[in-house]
Amino acid sequence: MIRARITGTGSYVPEKVMTNFDFEKFMETSDEWIRTRTGIRERHVAADGENTSDLATKAAERALEMAGVKPEELDGIILGTITGDYPWPATSCIVQANLGAVNASAHDVSAACSGFLFALSSAADRIQAGNAKKMLVIGAEVLTRIIDWEDRNTCILFGDGAGAVVLEAHEGENGILSTHLHTDGNQLELLYQPGFSTKIVPSVEALENRDYFLKMQGNEVFKVAVRSLTEVAEEALEANGMTSEDVNLLIPHQANIRILEATAKRLKLLDERTYINVDRFGNTSGATIPLALDEVNRAGRIKEGDIVLFNAFGGGFTWASALIRW
Ligand code: ACO
C-alpha cells in the first residue's frame, strides 16, 4: 500500500518577540491575567515588510533540506493560511516562485486554525491516489496584522509563524494512516474576519466598525473547541482500531493552555505525551501544528514507528485530525 510519509519538517518564526509585559504598556491587562487564562507568555511578531510568503518560504526550505528533496522535484505545494499576502493569487504561488519549485502546482487552503490539517489531508490523498510522489504542505500566518490591537479579549492570543512538512510516497506501514475533516458553517460569526472581502467592501464605515479585524466570542468558541477537538481525535483512534494508550505523541492545535489541557484530559493524554509550546508562540492558527512538530522532530523526540496524533479546531467552524505511524 502506498502511504504519504513525512520525510522532512521545518519551521520559522519572526525574530521580534513580544511578551505579556509589553501589552501592559498600552492596555489594561497583566502578565498574570494572560498567563493564567491562556498559558501564553510571549509570541513572535513579523517585522514591517515581512509577509506570510516569507515565513512560509523559510519553513519550506528547512523542511526540504531535511528531506533531501530539491524544489524542482515537488509535484505540489498546499499552504493553509488565513493571512495570505494578497486576497489572490494564492500565497503558495509566491512560495513556489521563491523556492523555484517549477514543476509543482500550488494552491492555498482556507480553513483557519485547521488549515494545515486540511492541506495535509489533500496532499496525502493525492499521493495515495498515485497522482503525486512528493508534496510540500505548509501552515503559515501573520495574524498580528489582522488582530485588533485595541481589543484585549483577542489581541493577546495570537502570534506569527510558519511550519512545513515534505510528504513522500512510501510503500509500507509507515505514514499517514487517516485524516478526518469536519465543518459547521452555522456558527461562522463566533470567530471570523468580516472585512477585506467582497461582502464588506472598503469604506469609512467598515474602518470605523473595525471590520477589518478578527472577531471572536471567546467563551462560546472555547466550549465548541474542546468538544470538537476531543471527538475528532477519538474518531481518528477508532478508525484505526486504537485507543489513547497506543498514542506516543499528541500534537494539538496550540490555541490556549486551557483548551489544550481540557482536551488532553478527556483523551486520557494529559501527560508528557501531549506537546505544548503555546507559552512561547501563542496561537499561530494554521502554523501551530507544523511548528510544534518541527520542534519535537528536531529534538529527536519521535522514533520510527511512533503513533503521532494531530487535532485542530478553528474558524468556520472547521475541525480535523490526522493519525500517523512515523
Ligand atoms: N486582560 C485583562 N482582562 C481581560 C482581558 C485581558 N487581556 N481580556 C478580557 N478580560 C476581562 C474581560 O473583559 C472580562 O471582564 P468583565 O468580567 O469585567 O467583563 C473578564 O476578563 C473575563 O472575561 P472572559 O471572556 O469571561 O474571560 P475568559 O476566562 O473566558 O478568557 C479567553 C477569555 C482567554 C479568550 C477564553 O474565552 C478562551 O480561551 N477562549 C477560547 C478562544 C480561543 O482560544 N480562540 C482562539 C481561536 S480558535 C482556536 O484556535 C481554537
mmCIF file of C-alpha atoms and ligand atoms in Angstrom:
data_model
loop_
_atom_site.group_PDB
_atom_site.id
_atom_site.type_symbol
_atom_site.label_atom_id
_atom_site.label_comp_id
_atom_site.label_asym_id
_atom_site.label_seq_id
_atom_site.Cartn_x
_atom_site.Cartn_y
_atom_site.Cartn_z
ATOM 1 C CA MET A 1 0.000 0.000 0.000
ATOM 2 C CA ILE A 2 1.233 3.499 -0.860
ATOM 3 C CA ARG A 3 1.186 5.924 2.059
ATOM 4 C CA ALA A 4 2.225 9.552 2.388
ATOM 5 C CA ARG A 5 5.163 9.763 4.766
ATOM 6 C CA ILE A 6 6.614 12.878 6.384
ATOM 7 C CA THR A 7 10.295 12.909 5.430
ATOM 8 C CA GLY A 8 11.190 16.457 6.425
ATOM 9 C CA THR A 9 9.956 19.178 8.776
ATOM 10 C CA GLY A 10 10.844 22.845 9.022
ATOM 11 C CA SER A 11 9.681 25.973 10.786
ATOM 12 C CA TYR A 12 10.379 29.668 11.047
ATOM 13 C CA VAL A 13 9.249 32.435 13.382
ATOM 14 C CA PRO A 14 9.997 36.166 13.069
ATOM 15 C CA GLU A 15 12.825 37.488 15.218
ATOM 16 C CA LYS A 16 10.803 40.018 17.188
ATOM 17 C CA VAL A 17 9.395 38.671 20.448
ATOM 18 C CA MET A 18 6.540 40.407 22.262
ATOM 19 C CA THR A 19 5.992 39.445 25.910
ATOM 20 C CA ASN A 20 2.855 39.857 28.020
ATOM 21 C CA PHE A 21 4.629 42.708 29.809
ATOM 22 C CA ASP A 22 4.757 44.594 26.507
ATOM 23 C CA PHE A 23 0.919 44.575 26.433
ATOM 24 C CA GLU A 24 0.833 46.064 29.945
ATOM 25 C CA LYS A 25 2.422 49.193 28.474
ATOM 26 C CA PHE A 26 -0.504 50.084 26.201
ATOM 27 C CA MET A 27 -3.645 48.355 27.519
ATOM 28 C CA GLU A 28 -5.476 47.381 30.709
ATOM 29 C CA THR A 29 -4.122 43.850 31.143
ATOM 30 C CA SER A 30 -1.425 41.962 33.018
ATOM 31 C CA ASP A 31 1.076 39.194 32.501
ATOM 32 C CA GLU A 32 -0.668 37.307 35.308
ATOM 33 C CA TRP A 33 -4.126 37.530 33.596
ATOM 34 C CA ILE A 34 -2.784 36.430 30.227
ATOM 35 C CA ARG A 35 -0.696 33.562 31.638
ATOM 36 C CA THR A 36 -3.410 32.101 33.833
ATOM 37 C CA ARG A 37 -6.209 32.418 31.243
ATOM 38 C CA THR A 38 -4.235 31.386 28.151
ATOM 39 C CA GLY A 39 -0.863 29.885 29.155
ATOM 40 C CA ILE A 40 0.832 32.350 26.781
ATOM 41 C CA ARG A 41 3.983 34.190 27.899
ATOM 42 C CA GLU A 42 5.230 35.568 24.597
ATOM 43 C CA ARG A 43 4.645 35.475 20.850
ATOM 44 C CA HIS A 44 6.654 36.365 17.725
ATOM 45 C CA VAL A 45 5.636 39.333 15.584
ATOM 46 C CA ALA A 46 6.539 39.802 11.913
ATOM 47 C CA ALA A 47 8.640 42.849 11.054
ATOM 48 C CA ASP A 48 7.329 45.534 8.704
ATOM 49 C CA GLY A 49 7.604 44.162 5.187
ATOM 50 C CA GLU A 50 7.845 40.556 6.413
ATOM 51 C CA ASN A 51 4.893 38.639 4.980
ATOM 52 C CA THR A 52 3.293 35.209 5.192
ATOM 53 C CA SER A 53 5.083 34.096 1.998
ATOM 54 C CA ASP A 54 8.455 34.978 3.564
ATOM 55 C CA LEU A 55 7.771 32.913 6.694
ATOM 56 C CA ALA A 56 6.361 30.048 4.614
ATOM 57 C CA THR A 57 9.366 30.024 2.263
ATOM 58 C CA LYS A 58 11.881 29.829 5.118
ATOM 59 C CA ALA A 59 9.982 26.985 6.835
ATOM 60 C CA ALA A 60 9.686 25.162 3.496
ATOM 61 C CA GLU A 61 13.418 25.487 2.729
ATOM 62 C CA ARG A 62 14.227 23.882 6.081
ATOM 63 C CA ALA A 63 11.764 21.018 5.513
ATOM 64 C CA LEU A 64 13.137 20.371 2.003
ATOM 65 C CA GLU A 65 16.691 20.365 3.315
ATOM 66 C CA MET A 66 15.851 17.799 5.986
ATOM 67 C CA ALA A 67 14.053 15.595 3.453
ATOM 68 C CA GLY A 68 16.887 15.934 0.924
ATOM 69 C CA VAL A 69 14.323 16.918 -1.715
ATOM 70 C CA LYS A 70 15.090 19.555 -4.360
ATOM 71 C CA PRO A 71 12.365 22.157 -5.056
ATOM 72 C CA GLU A 72 12.066 21.049 -8.685
ATOM 73 C CA GLU A 73 11.204 17.503 -7.535
ATOM 74 C CA LEU A 74 7.978 18.696 -5.884
ATOM 75 C CA ASP A 75 4.675 17.803 -7.562
ATOM 76 C CA GLY A 76 2.589 20.182 -5.482
ATOM 77 C CA ILE A 77 2.505 22.792 -2.708
ATOM 78 C CA ILE A 78 -0.520 23.309 -0.468
ATOM 79 C CA LEU A 79 -0.496 26.154 2.058
ATOM 80 C CA GLY A 80 -3.008 26.530 4.890
ATOM 81 C CA THR A 81 -3.405 30.215 5.738
ATOM 82 C CA ILE A 82 -5.981 32.910 6.501
ATOM 83 C CA THR A 83 -3.445 35.734 6.290
ATOM 84 C CA GLY A 84 -2.114 35.443 2.766
ATOM 85 C CA ASP A 85 -0.036 38.238 1.225
ATOM 86 C CA TYR A 86 -2.914 39.147 -1.150
ATOM 87 C CA PRO A 87 -6.613 38.208 -1.356
ATOM 88 C CA TRP A 88 -5.423 36.444 -4.504
ATOM 89 C CA PRO A 89 -3.420 34.929 -6.074
ATOM 90 C CA ALA A 90 -2.696 32.237 -3.522
ATOM 91 C CA THR A 91 0.325 32.849 -1.310
ATOM 92 C CA SER A 92 1.580 29.366 -2.216
ATOM 93 C CA CYS A 93 2.176 30.719 -5.760
ATOM 94 C CA ILE A 94 4.678 33.192 -4.279
ATOM 95 C CA VAL A 95 6.296 30.411 -2.264
ATOM 96 C CA GLN A 96 6.504 28.258 -5.409
ATOM 97 C CA ALA A 97 8.348 31.055 -7.197
ATOM 98 C CA ASN A 98 10.611 31.783 -4.196
ATOM 99 C CA LEU A 99 11.634 28.134 -3.965
ATOM 100 C CA GLY A 100 11.988 27.587 -7.704
ATOM 101 C CA ALA A 101 9.591 24.647 -7.472
ATOM 102 C CA VAL A 102 8.929 24.885 -11.202
ATOM 103 C CA ASN A 103 7.146 21.520 -11.513
ATOM 104 C CA ALA A 104 4.802 21.996 -8.555
ATOM 105 C CA SER A 105 1.171 23.095 -8.659
ATOM 106 C CA ALA A 106 0.374 25.488 -5.818
ATOM 107 C CA HIS A 107 -2.825 26.454 -4.031
ATOM 108 C CA ASP A 108 -3.935 27.691 -0.628
ATOM 109 C CA VAL A 109 -6.463 26.223 1.761
ATOM 110 C CA SER A 110 -8.649 28.480 3.903
ATOM 111 C CA ALA A 111 -9.732 26.533 6.975
ATOM 112 C CA ALA A 112 -8.404 28.867 9.705
ATOM 113 C CA CYS A 113 -6.676 27.012 12.546
ATOM 114 C CA SER A 114 -7.467 23.670 10.865
ATOM 115 C CA GLY A 115 -5.846 24.850 7.621
ATOM 116 C CA PHE A 116 -2.662 22.797 7.953
ATOM 117 C CA LEU A 117 -4.570 19.560 8.579
ATOM 118 C CA PHE A 118 -6.987 20.234 5.690
ATOM 119 C CA ALA A 119 -3.931 20.841 3.471
ATOM 120 C CA LEU A 120 -2.150 17.745 4.780
ATOM 121 C CA SER A 121 -5.226 15.638 4.051
ATOM 122 C CA SER A 122 -5.450 16.840 0.419
ATOM 123 C CA ALA A 123 -1.735 16.282 -0.167
ATOM 124 C CA ALA A 124 -1.848 12.790 1.357
ATOM 125 C CA ASP A 125 -4.878 11.919 -0.796
ATOM 126 C CA ARG A 126 -3.003 12.962 -3.936
ATOM 127 C CA ILE A 127 -0.066 10.754 -3.003
ATOM 128 C CA GLN A 128 -2.234 7.770 -2.041
ATOM 129 C CA ALA A 129 -4.195 8.086 -5.293
ATOM 130 C CA GLY A 130 -0.916 7.874 -7.218
ATOM 131 C CA ASN A 131 -1.248 11.430 -8.554
ATOM 132 C CA ALA A 132 1.845 12.818 -6.817
ATOM 133 C CA LYS A 133 5.080 11.496 -5.327
ATOM 134 C CA LYS A 134 6.416 14.496 -3.409
ATOM 135 C CA MET A 135 4.276 17.220 -1.842
ATOM 136 C CA LEU A 136 5.065 20.229 0.329
ATOM 137 C CA VAL A 137 2.470 21.165 2.963
ATOM 138 C CA ILE A 138 2.774 24.442 4.862
ATOM 139 C CA GLY A 139 0.893 26.290 7.612
ATOM 140 C CA ALA A 140 1.875 29.972 7.818
ATOM 141 C CA GLU A 141 0.319 33.099 9.302
ATOM 142 C CA VAL A 142 0.929 36.769 10.022
ATOM 143 C CA LEU A 143 -2.048 37.119 12.364
ATOM 144 C CA THR A 144 -0.672 40.202 14.083
ATOM 145 C CA ARG A 145 -1.810 42.219 11.020
ATOM 146 C CA ILE A 146 -5.495 41.184 11.344
ATOM 147 C CA ILE A 147 -5.946 41.385 15.100
ATOM 148 C CA ASP A 148 -7.473 44.427 16.732
ATOM 149 C CA TRP A 149 -4.722 45.874 18.920
ATOM 150 C CA GLU A 150 -7.392 47.727 20.930
ATOM 151 C CA ASP A 151 -9.351 44.548 21.788
ATOM 152 C CA ARG A 152 -7.754 42.949 24.863
ATOM 153 C CA ASN A 153 -10.039 39.907 24.505
ATOM 154 C CA THR A 154 -8.306 38.807 21.309
ATOM 155 C CA CYS A 155 -5.021 40.606 20.627
ATOM 156 C CA ILE A 156 -3.159 38.841 23.435
ATOM 157 C CA LEU A 157 -3.848 35.399 21.973
ATOM 158 C CA PHE A 158 -2.153 35.384 18.593
ATOM 159 C CA GLY A 159 1.327 35.291 17.069
ATOM 160 C CA ASP A 160 3.098 34.870 13.718
ATOM 161 C CA GLY A 161 4.957 31.829 12.409
ATOM 162 C CA ALA A 162 5.222 29.038 9.862
ATOM 163 C CA GLY A 163 5.790 25.304 9.721
ATOM 164 C CA ALA A 164 6.162 22.917 6.792
ATOM 165 C CA VAL A 165 6.424 19.227 6.019
ATOM 166 C CA VAL A 166 7.587 17.288 2.964
ATOM 167 C CA LEU A 167 5.382 14.303 2.165
ATOM 168 C CA GLU A 168 6.708 11.470 0.001
ATOM 169 C CA ALA A 169 5.082 8.349 -1.402
ATOM 170 C CA HIS A 170 6.165 5.339 0.639
ATOM 171 C CA GLU A 171 5.368 1.661 0.239
ATOM 172 C CA GLY A 172 4.620 0.090 3.634
ATOM 173 C CA GLU A 173 3.001 0.629 7.018
ATOM 174 C CA ASN A 174 4.579 3.994 7.941
ATOM 175 C CA GLY A 175 2.954 7.275 7.038
ATOM 176 C CA ILE A 176 -0.394 8.986 7.374
ATOM 177 C CA LEU A 177 -2.921 6.355 8.475
ATOM 178 C CA SER A 178 -6.029 8.540 8.228
ATOM 179 C CA THR A 179 -7.314 12.097 8.253
ATOM 180 C CA HIS A 180 -10.751 13.305 9.366
ATOM 181 C CA LEU A 181 -12.178 16.692 8.384
ATOM 182 C CA HIS A 182 -15.363 18.458 9.580
ATOM 183 C CA THR A 183 -17.127 21.779 9.091
ATOM 184 C CA ASP A 184 -20.129 23.558 10.620
ATOM 185 C CA GLY A 185 -20.816 26.824 8.813
ATOM 186 C CA ASN A 186 -23.773 27.725 11.017
ATOM 187 C CA GLN A 187 -21.723 29.458 13.706
ATOM 188 C CA LEU A 188 -19.428 31.456 11.472
ATOM 189 C CA GLU A 189 -19.805 34.741 13.323
ATOM 190 C CA LEU A 190 -18.392 33.384 16.585
ATOM 191 C CA LEU A 191 -14.927 33.586 15.008
ATOM 192 C CA TYR A 192 -14.286 35.432 11.746
ATOM 193 C CA GLN A 193 -12.868 38.441 9.916
ATOM 194 C CA PRO A 194 -15.682 40.393 8.244
ATOM 195 C CA GLY A 195 -13.636 42.890 6.216
ATOM 196 C CA PHE A 196 -11.166 42.648 3.307
ATOM 197 C CA SER A 197 -13.972 40.908 1.443
ATOM 198 C CA THR A 198 -16.436 41.284 -1.387
ATOM 199 C CA LYS A 199 -19.271 41.390 1.161
ATOM 200 C CA ILE A 200 -17.929 44.218 3.283
ATOM 201 C CA VAL A 201 -16.202 46.402 0.728
ATOM 202 C CA PRO A 202 -13.646 49.035 1.756
ATOM 203 C CA SER A 203 -15.430 52.065 3.241
ATOM 204 C CA VAL A 204 -15.043 54.614 6.002
ATOM 205 C CA GLU A 205 -17.902 52.875 7.848
ATOM 206 C CA ALA A 206 -16.141 49.498 7.690
ATOM 207 C CA LEU A 207 -12.977 51.136 9.010
ATOM 208 C CA GLU A 208 -14.880 52.766 11.893
ATOM 209 C CA ASN A 209 -16.600 49.445 12.728
ATOM 210 C CA ARG A 210 -13.147 47.837 12.860
ATOM 211 C CA ASP A 211 -14.482 45.271 10.366
ATOM 212 C CA TYR A 212 -11.005 44.547 9.072
ATOM 213 C CA PHE A 213 -10.040 42.777 12.277
ATOM 214 C CA LEU A 214 -10.576 39.292 13.639
ATOM 215 C CA LYS A 215 -13.731 38.998 15.789
ATOM 216 C CA MET A 216 -14.255 36.298 18.381
ATOM 217 C CA GLN A 217 -16.713 35.338 21.102
ATOM 218 C CA GLY A 218 -14.135 33.564 23.258
ATOM 219 C CA ASN A 219 -16.381 31.746 25.721
ATOM 220 C CA GLU A 220 -18.547 30.208 23.006
ATOM 221 C CA VAL A 221 -15.519 29.199 20.943
ATOM 222 C CA PHE A 222 -13.938 27.603 23.997
ATOM 223 C CA LYS A 223 -16.826 25.183 24.601
ATOM 224 C CA VAL A 224 -17.209 24.055 20.987
ATOM 225 C CA ALA A 225 -13.428 23.762 20.560
ATOM 226 C CA VAL A 226 -12.906 21.374 23.478
ATOM 227 C CA ARG A 227 -15.810 19.124 22.409
ATOM 228 C CA SER A 228 -14.805 19.037 18.725
ATOM 229 C CA LEU A 229 -11.077 18.529 19.367
ATOM 230 C CA THR A 230 -11.852 15.578 21.627
ATOM 231 C CA GLU A 231 -14.369 13.974 19.259
ATOM 232 C CA VAL A 232 -12.193 14.277 16.158
ATOM 233 C CA ALA A 233 -9.205 12.725 17.959
ATOM 234 C CA GLU A 234 -11.383 9.855 19.193
ATOM 235 C CA GLU A 235 -12.675 9.414 15.639
ATOM 236 C CA ALA A 236 -9.096 9.014 14.364
ATOM 237 C CA LEU A 237 -8.225 6.423 17.005
ATOM 238 C CA GLU A 238 -11.423 4.456 16.480
ATOM 239 C CA ALA A 239 -10.990 4.401 12.687
ATOM 240 C CA ASN A 240 -7.601 2.753 13.197
ATOM 241 C CA GLY A 241 -8.652 0.339 15.968
ATOM 242 C CA MET A 242 -6.526 2.187 18.529
ATOM 243 C CA THR A 243 -7.010 3.826 21.922
ATOM 244 C CA SER A 244 -5.145 6.677 23.589
ATOM 245 C CA GLU A 245 -2.805 4.035 25.092
ATOM 246 C CA ASP A 246 -1.386 3.474 21.604
ATOM 247 C CA VAL A 247 -0.509 7.163 21.157
ATOM 248 C CA ASN A 248 3.129 8.149 21.677
ATOM 249 C CA LEU A 249 2.651 11.843 20.922
ATOM 250 C CA LEU A 250 -0.313 14.218 20.668
ATOM 251 C CA ILE A 251 0.390 17.488 18.871
ATOM 252 C CA PRO A 252 -2.770 19.556 19.277
ATOM 253 C CA HIS A 253 -3.527 22.929 17.732
ATOM 254 C CA GLN A 254 -1.985 25.383 20.218
ATOM 255 C CA ALA A 255 -4.974 27.657 20.900
ATOM 256 C CA ASN A 256 -4.503 28.167 24.609
ATOM 257 C CA ILE A 257 -3.467 26.087 27.604
ATOM 258 C CA ARG A 258 -6.975 25.625 28.989
ATOM 259 C CA ILE A 259 -8.313 24.224 25.697
ATOM 260 C CA LEU A 260 -5.210 22.032 25.360
ATOM 261 C CA GLU A 261 -5.419 20.626 28.874
ATOM 262 C CA ALA A 262 -9.186 20.092 28.835
ATOM 263 C CA THR A 263 -8.925 18.153 25.568
ATOM 264 C CA ALA A 264 -5.867 16.135 26.597
ATOM 265 C CA LYS A 265 -7.593 15.218 29.856
ATOM 266 C CA ARG A 266 -10.716 13.957 28.065
ATOM 267 C CA LEU A 267 -8.475 11.915 25.754
ATOM 268 C CA LYS A 268 -6.531 10.497 28.746
ATOM 269 C CA LEU A 269 -3.373 12.047 27.291
ATOM 270 C CA LEU A 270 -2.752 14.763 29.862
ATOM 271 C CA ASP A 271 0.874 13.752 30.456
ATOM 272 C CA GLU A 272 4.278 14.072 28.764
ATOM 273 C CA ARG A 273 2.779 12.664 25.538
ATOM 274 C CA THR A 274 0.964 15.959 24.828
ATOM 275 C CA TYR A 275 3.302 18.571 23.346
ATOM 276 C CA ILE A 276 2.690 22.170 24.369
ATOM 277 C CA ASN A 277 4.551 25.258 23.133
ATOM 278 C CA VAL A 278 1.730 27.845 23.240
ATOM 279 C CA ASP A 279 3.612 29.597 26.058
ATOM 280 C CA ARG A 280 6.355 30.681 23.597
ATOM 281 C CA PHE A 281 4.418 31.286 20.376
ATOM 282 C CA GLY A 282 0.765 31.994 21.268
ATOM 283 C CA ASN A 283 -1.865 30.872 18.774
ATOM 284 C CA THR A 284 -0.349 30.948 15.273
ATOM 285 C CA SER A 285 -3.529 29.438 13.734
ATOM 286 C CA GLY A 286 -2.627 27.265 10.723
ATOM 287 C CA ALA A 287 1.044 27.216 11.750
ATOM 288 C CA THR A 288 0.775 25.776 15.270
ATOM 289 C CA ILE A 289 0.887 22.066 14.426
ATOM 290 C CA PRO A 290 3.761 22.040 11.885
ATOM 291 C CA LEU A 291 5.732 24.463 14.084
ATOM 292 C CA ALA A 292 5.339 22.177 17.111
ATOM 293 C CA LEU A 293 6.053 19.083 15.010
ATOM 294 C CA ASP A 294 9.316 20.560 13.782
ATOM 295 C CA GLU A 295 10.383 21.331 17.352
ATOM 296 C CA VAL A 296 9.771 17.788 18.614
ATOM 297 C CA ASN A 297 11.236 16.227 15.489
ATOM 298 C CA ARG A 298 14.464 18.230 15.661
ATOM 299 C CA ALA A 299 14.703 17.471 19.388
ATOM 300 C CA GLY A 300 14.727 13.763 18.463
ATOM 301 C CA ARG A 301 11.555 13.028 20.395
ATOM 302 C CA ILE A 302 9.878 10.955 17.656
ATOM 303 C CA LYS A 303 11.075 7.423 16.825
ATOM 304 C CA GLU A 304 10.282 5.384 13.755
ATOM 305 C CA GLY A 305 7.004 3.546 14.300
ATOM 306 C CA ASP A 306 5.666 6.031 16.888
ATOM 307 C CA ILE A 307 1.962 6.836 16.680
ATOM 308 C CA VAL A 308 1.510 10.606 16.386
ATOM 309 C CA LEU A 309 -1.903 12.254 16.608
ATOM 310 C CA PHE A 310 -2.756 15.801 15.416
ATOM 311 C CA ASN A 311 -6.049 17.604 16.108
ATOM 312 C CA ALA A 312 -7.169 21.138 15.296
ATOM 313 C CA PHE A 313 -10.186 23.433 15.558
ATOM 314 C CA GLY A 314 -10.773 26.855 14.060
ATOM 315 C CA GLY A 315 -12.977 29.442 12.393
ATOM 316 C CA GLY A 316 -15.652 28.178 10.047
ATOM 317 C CA PHE A 317 -16.054 26.228 12.277
ATOM 318 C CA THR A 318 -13.621 23.639 10.971
ATOM 319 C CA TRP A 319 -12.032 20.785 12.879
ATOM 320 C CA ALA A 320 -9.752 17.950 11.854
ATOM 321 C CA SER A 321 -7.384 15.181 12.916
ATOM 322 C CA ALA A 322 -4.599 13.117 11.403
ATOM 323 C CA LEU A 323 -3.085 9.888 12.726
ATOM 324 C CA ILE A 324 0.443 8.974 11.664
ATOM 325 C CA ARG A 325 2.728 5.991 12.091
ATOM 326 C CA TRP A 326 6.110 7.762 11.978
HETATM 327 N N1 ACO B 1 -6.619 41.311 30.325
HETATM 328 C C1 ACO B 1 -7.361 41.548 31.403
HETATM 329 N N2 ACO B 1 -8.694 41.307 31.448
HETATM 330 C C2 ACO B 1 -9.268 40.807 30.353
HETATM 331 C C3 ACO B 1 -8.541 40.561 29.180
HETATM 332 C C4 ACO B 1 -7.168 40.834 29.192
HETATM 333 N N3 ACO B 1 -6.364 40.621 28.118
HETATM 334 N N4 ACO B 1 -9.371 40.074 28.263
HETATM 335 C C5 ACO B 1 -10.590 40.011 28.822
HETATM 336 N N5 ACO B 1 -10.531 40.467 30.094
HETATM 337 C C6 ACO B 1 -11.621 40.593 31.054
HETATM 338 C C7 ACO B 1 -12.949 40.665 30.386
HETATM 339 O O1 ACO B 1 -13.222 41.974 29.949
HETATM 340 C C8 ACO B 1 -13.860 40.218 31.491
HETATM 341 O O2 ACO B 1 -14.078 41.316 32.352
HETATM 342 P P1 ACO B 1 -15.515 41.595 32.980
HETATM 343 O O3 ACO B 1 -15.845 40.383 33.784
HETATM 344 O O4 ACO B 1 -15.282 42.828 33.770
HETATM 345 O O5 ACO B 1 -16.396 41.762 31.791
HETATM 346 C C9 ACO B 1 -13.024 39.196 32.236
HETATM 347 O O6 ACO B 1 -11.661 39.428 31.846
HETATM 348 C C10 ACO B 1 -13.393 37.765 31.912
HETATM 349 O O7 ACO B 1 -13.557 37.662 30.505
HETATM 350 P P2 ACO B 1 -13.891 36.298 29.845
HETATM 351 O O8 ACO B 1 -14.046 36.489 28.359
HETATM 352 O O9 ACO B 1 -15.008 35.613 30.579
HETATM 353 O O10 ACO B 1 -12.549 35.527 30.116
HETATM 354 P P3 ACO B 1 -12.275 34.018 29.895
HETATM 355 O O11 ACO B 1 -11.869 33.412 31.159
HETATM 356 O O12 ACO B 1 -13.342 33.342 29.098
HETATM 357 O O13 ACO B 1 -10.988 34.081 28.977
HETATM 358 C C11 ACO B 1 -10.405 33.763 26.668
HETATM 359 C C12 ACO B 1 -11.023 34.676 27.698
HETATM 360 C C13 ACO B 1 -8.953 33.504 27.074
HETATM 361 C C14 ACO B 1 -10.414 34.418 25.298
HETATM 362 C C15 ACO B 1 -11.195 32.443 26.655
HETATM 363 O O14 ACO B 1 -12.551 32.667 26.420
HETATM 364 C C16 ACO B 1 -10.692 31.482 25.659
HETATM 365 O O15 ACO B 1 -9.653 30.887 25.855
HETATM 366 N N6 ACO B 1 -11.455 31.240 24.574
HETATM 367 C C17 ACO B 1 -11.067 30.354 23.513
HETATM 368 C C18 ACO B 1 -10.879 31.145 22.335
HETATM 369 C C19 ACO B 1 -9.595 30.888 21.632
HETATM 370 O O16 ACO B 1 -8.596 30.425 22.093
HETATM 371 N N7 ACO B 1 -9.658 31.248 20.381
HETATM 372 C C20 ACO B 1 -8.564 31.136 19.530
HETATM 373 C C21 ACO B 1 -9.030 30.969 18.146
HETATM 374 S S1 ACO B 1 -9.949 29.496 17.985
HETATM 375 C C22 ACO B 1 -8.898 28.370 18.190
HETATM 376 O O17 ACO B 1 -7.752 28.494 17.897
HETATM 377 C C23 ACO B 1 -9.394 27.063 18.737
#
